[in-house]
Coordinates of N, CA, C and O in Angstrom, one line a residue:
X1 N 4.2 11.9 -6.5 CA 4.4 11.3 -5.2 C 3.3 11.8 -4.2 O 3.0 11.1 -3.2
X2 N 2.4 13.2 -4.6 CA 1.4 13.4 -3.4 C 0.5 12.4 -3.8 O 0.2 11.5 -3.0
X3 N 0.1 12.5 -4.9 CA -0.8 11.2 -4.7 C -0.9 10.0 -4.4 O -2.0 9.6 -4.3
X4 N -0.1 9.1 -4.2 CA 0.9 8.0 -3.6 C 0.6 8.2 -2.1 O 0.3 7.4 -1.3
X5 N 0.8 9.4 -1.7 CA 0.7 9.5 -0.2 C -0.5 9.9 0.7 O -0.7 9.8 1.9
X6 N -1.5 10.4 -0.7 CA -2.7 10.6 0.1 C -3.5 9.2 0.1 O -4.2 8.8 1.0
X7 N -3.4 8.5 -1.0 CA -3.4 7.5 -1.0 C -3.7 6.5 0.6 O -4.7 6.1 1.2
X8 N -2.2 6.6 0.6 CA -1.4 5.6 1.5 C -2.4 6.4 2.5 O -3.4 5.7 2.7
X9 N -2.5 7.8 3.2 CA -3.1 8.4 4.3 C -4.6 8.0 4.8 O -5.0 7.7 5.9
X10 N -5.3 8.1 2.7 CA -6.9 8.1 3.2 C -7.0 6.1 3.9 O -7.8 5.6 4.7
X11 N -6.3 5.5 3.5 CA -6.0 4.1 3.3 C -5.7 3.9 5.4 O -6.2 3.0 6.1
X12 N -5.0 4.7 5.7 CA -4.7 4.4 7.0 C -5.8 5.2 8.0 O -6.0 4.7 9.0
X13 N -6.3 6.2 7.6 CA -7.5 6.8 8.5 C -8.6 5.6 8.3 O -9.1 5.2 9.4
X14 N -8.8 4.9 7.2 CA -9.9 3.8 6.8 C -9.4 2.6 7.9 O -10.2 2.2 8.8
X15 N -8.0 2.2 7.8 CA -8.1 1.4 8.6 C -8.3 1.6 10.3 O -9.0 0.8 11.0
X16 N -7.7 2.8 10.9 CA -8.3 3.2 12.3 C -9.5 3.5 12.3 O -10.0 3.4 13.4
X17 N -10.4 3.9 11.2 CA -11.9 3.6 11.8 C -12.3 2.5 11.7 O -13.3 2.4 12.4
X18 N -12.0 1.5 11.2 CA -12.3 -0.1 10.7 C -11.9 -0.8 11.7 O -12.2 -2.0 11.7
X19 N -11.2 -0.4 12.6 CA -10.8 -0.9 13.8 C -11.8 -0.2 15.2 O -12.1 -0.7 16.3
X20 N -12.2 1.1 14.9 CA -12.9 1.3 15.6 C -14.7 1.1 16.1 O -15.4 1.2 17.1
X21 N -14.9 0.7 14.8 CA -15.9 0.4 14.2 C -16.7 -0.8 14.4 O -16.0 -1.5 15.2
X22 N -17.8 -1.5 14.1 CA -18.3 -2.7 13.8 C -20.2 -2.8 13.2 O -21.1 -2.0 13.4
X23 N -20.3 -4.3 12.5 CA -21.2 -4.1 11.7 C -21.3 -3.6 10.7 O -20.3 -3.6 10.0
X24 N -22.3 -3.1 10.1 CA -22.1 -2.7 8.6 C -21.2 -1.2 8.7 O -20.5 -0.9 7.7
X25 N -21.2 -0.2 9.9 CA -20.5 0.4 9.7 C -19.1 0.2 9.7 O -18.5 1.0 9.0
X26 N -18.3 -0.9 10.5 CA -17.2 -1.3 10.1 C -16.6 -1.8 9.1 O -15.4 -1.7 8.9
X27 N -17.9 -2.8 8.1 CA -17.7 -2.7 6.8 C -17.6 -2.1 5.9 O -17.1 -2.7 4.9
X28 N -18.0 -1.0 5.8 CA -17.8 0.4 5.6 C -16.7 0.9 4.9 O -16.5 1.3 3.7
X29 N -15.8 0.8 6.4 CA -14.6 0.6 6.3 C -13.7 0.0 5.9 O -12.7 0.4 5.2
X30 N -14.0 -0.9 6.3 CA -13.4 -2.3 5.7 C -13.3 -2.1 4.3 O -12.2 -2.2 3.9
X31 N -14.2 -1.9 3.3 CA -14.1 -1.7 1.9 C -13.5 -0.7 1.4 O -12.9 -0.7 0.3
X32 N -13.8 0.4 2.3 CA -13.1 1.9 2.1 C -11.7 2.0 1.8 O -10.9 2.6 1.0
X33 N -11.6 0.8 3.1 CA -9.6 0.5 3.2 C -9.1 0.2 2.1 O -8.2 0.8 1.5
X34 N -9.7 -1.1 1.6 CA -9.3 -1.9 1.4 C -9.1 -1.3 -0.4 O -8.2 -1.6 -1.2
X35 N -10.2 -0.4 -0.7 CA -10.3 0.5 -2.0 C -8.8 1.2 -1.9 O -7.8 0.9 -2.5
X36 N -8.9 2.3 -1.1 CA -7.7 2.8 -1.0 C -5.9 2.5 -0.8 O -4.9 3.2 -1.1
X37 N -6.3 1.1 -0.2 CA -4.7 0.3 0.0 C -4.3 -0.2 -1.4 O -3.1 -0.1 -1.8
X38 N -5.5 -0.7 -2.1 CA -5.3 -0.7 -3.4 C -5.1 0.3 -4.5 O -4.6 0.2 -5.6
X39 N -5.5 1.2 -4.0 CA -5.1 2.4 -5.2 C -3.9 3.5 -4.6 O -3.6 4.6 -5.1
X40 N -3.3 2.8 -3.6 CA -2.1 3.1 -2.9 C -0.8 2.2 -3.4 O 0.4 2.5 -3.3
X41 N -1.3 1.2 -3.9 CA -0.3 -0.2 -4.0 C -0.3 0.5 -5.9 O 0.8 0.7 -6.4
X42 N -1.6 0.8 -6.7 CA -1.3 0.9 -8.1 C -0.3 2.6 -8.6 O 0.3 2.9 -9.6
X43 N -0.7 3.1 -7.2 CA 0.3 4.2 -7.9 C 1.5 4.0 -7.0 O 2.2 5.0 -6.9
X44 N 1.7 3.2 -6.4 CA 3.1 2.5 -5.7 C 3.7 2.0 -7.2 O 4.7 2.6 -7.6
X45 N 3.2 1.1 -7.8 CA 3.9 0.3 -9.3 C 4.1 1.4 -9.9 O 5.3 1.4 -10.4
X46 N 3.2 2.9 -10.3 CA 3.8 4.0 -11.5 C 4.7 4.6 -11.0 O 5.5 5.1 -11.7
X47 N 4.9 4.7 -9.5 CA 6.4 5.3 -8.5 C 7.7 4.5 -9.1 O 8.6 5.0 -9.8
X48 N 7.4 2.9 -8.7 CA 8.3 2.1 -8.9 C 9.1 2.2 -10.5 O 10.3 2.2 -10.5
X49 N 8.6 2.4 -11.4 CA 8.9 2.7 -13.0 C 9.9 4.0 -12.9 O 10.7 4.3 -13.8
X50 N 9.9 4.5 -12.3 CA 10.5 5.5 -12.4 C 11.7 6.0 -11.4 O 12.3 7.0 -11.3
X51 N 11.6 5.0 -10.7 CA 13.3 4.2 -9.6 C 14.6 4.1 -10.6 O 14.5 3.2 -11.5
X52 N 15.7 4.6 -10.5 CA 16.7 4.1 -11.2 C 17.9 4.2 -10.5 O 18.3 5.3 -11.0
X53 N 18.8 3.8 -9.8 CA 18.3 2.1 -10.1 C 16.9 1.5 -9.0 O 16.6 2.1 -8.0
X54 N 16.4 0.5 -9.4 CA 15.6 -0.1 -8.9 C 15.6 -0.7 -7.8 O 16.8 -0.6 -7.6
X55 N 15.2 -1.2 -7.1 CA 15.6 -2.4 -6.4 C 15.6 -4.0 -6.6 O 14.5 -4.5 -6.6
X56 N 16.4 -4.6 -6.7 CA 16.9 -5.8 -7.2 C 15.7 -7.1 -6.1 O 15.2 -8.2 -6.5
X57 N 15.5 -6.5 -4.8 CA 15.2 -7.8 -4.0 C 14.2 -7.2 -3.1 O 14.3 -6.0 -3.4
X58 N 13.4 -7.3 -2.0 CA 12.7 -7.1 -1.0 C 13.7 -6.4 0.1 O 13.6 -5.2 0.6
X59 N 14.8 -7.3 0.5 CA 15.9 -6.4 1.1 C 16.3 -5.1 0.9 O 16.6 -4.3 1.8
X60 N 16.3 -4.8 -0.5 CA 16.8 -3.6 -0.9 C 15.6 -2.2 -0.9 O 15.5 -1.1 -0.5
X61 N 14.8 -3.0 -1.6 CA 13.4 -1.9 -1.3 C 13.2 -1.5 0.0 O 12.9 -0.4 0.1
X62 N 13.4 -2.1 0.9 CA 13.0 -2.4 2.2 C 13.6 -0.9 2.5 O 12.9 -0.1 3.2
X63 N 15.1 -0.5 2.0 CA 15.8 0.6 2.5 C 15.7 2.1 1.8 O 16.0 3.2 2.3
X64 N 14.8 1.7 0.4 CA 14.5 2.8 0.1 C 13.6 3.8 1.1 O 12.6 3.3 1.6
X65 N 14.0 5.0 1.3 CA 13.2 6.1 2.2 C 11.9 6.2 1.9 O 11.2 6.2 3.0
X66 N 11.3 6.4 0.9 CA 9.4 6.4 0.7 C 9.1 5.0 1.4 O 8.4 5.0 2.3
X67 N 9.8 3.8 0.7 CA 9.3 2.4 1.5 C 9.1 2.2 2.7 O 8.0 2.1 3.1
X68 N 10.4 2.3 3.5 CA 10.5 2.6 4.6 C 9.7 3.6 5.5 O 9.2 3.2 6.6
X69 N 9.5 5.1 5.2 CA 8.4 5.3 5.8 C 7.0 5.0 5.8 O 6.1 5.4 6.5
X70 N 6.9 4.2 4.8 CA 5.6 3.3 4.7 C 4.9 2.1 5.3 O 3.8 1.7 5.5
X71 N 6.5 1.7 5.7 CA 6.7 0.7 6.2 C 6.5 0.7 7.6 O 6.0 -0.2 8.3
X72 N 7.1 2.2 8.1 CA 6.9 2.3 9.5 C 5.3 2.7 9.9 O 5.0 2.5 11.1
X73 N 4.7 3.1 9.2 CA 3.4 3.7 9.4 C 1.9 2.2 9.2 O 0.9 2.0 9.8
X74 N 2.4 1.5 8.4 CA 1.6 0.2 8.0 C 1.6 -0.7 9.5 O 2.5 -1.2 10.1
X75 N -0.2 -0.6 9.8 CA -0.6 -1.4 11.0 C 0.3 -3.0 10.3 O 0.4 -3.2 9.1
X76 N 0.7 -3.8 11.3 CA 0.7 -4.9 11.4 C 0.5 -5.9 10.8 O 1.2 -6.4 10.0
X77 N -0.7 -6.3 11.2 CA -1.6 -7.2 9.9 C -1.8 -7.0 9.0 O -2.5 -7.8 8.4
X78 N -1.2 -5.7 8.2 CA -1.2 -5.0 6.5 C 0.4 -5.6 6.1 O 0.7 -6.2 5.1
X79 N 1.1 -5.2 7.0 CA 2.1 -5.2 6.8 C 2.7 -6.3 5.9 O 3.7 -6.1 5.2
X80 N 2.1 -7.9 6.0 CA 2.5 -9.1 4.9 C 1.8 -8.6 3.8 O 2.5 -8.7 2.8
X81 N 0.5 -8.0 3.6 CA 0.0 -7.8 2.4 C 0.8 -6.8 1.6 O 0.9 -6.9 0.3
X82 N 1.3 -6.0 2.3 CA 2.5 -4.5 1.7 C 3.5 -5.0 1.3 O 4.2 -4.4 0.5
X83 N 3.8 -6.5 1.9 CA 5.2 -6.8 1.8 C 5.1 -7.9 0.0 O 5.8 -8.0 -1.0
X84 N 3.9 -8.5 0.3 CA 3.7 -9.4 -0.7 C 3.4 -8.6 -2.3 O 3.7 -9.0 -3.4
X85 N 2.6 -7.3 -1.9 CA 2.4 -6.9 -2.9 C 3.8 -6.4 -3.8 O 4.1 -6.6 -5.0
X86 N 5.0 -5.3 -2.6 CA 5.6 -4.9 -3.3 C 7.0 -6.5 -4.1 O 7.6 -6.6 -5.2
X87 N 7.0 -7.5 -3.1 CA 7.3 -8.1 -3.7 C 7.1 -8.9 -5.6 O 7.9 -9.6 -6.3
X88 N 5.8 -8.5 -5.6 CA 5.1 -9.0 -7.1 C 5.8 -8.1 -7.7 O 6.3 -8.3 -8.8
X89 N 5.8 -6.2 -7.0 CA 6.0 -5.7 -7.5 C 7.4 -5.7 -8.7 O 7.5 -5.6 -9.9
X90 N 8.7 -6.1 -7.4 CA 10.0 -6.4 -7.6 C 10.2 -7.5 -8.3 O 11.3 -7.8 -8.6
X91 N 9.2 -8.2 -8.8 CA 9.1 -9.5 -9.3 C 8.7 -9.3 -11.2 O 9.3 -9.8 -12.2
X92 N 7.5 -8.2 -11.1 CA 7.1 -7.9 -12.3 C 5.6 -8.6 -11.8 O 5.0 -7.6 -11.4
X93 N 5.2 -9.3 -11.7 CA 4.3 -9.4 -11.5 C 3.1 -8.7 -11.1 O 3.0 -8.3 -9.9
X94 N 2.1 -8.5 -12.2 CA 1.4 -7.9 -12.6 C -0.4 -8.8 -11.6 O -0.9 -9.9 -12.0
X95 N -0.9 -8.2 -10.7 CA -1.8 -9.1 -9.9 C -3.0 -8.5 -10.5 O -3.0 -7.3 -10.7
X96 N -4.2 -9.2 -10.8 CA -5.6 -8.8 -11.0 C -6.3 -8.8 -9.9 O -6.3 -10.0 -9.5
X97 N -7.1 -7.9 -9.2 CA -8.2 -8.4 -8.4 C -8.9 -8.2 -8.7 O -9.0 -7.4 -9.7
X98 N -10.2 -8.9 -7.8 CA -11.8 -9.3 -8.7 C -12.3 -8.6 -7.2 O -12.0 -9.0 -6.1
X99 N -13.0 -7.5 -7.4 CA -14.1 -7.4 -6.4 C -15.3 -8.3 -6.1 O -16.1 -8.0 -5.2

């Protein structure tokens, strides 16, 4: 679980400088984020494995305590992509990205 949350932390300092930011150094950021939201979301799936019981639907995750305070902490505009991801998650769906 710490790593899950430093994760999630280095992931949210990336995005308050990426907002503070612009130009290549906001790009910077921008990639920094975007590295770490992703390697926040893959040890989110090795967390998820090991839920029992699981959560059945988006509603239900929604209530778990780690989600939730994740939930409360995730700017805005992240927030569909957190939601979409963990939904693949609850789905099984397995996503590839291409840098």
């Amino acid at each position: 679980m710490k790593k899950i949350d430093e994760y999630f932390e280095t992931a949210m300092e990336a995005w308050g400088m990426m907002q503070k930011t612009s130009d290549d150094e906001g790009a910077e950021w921008a990639e920094r984020f975007e590295r770490y939201f992703y390697e926040f979301i893959d040890e989110l799936k090795k967390w998820w494995e090991t839920l029992d019981p699981k959560p059945l639907n988006i509603e239900e995750a929604e209530e778990v305590p780690e989600i939730k305070n994740w939930m409360e902490q995730i700017p805005a505009p992240v927030q569909i992509n957190f939601l979409t991801e963990l939904e693949d998650i609850i789905d099984g769906i397995d996503t590839v990205r291409f840098d």
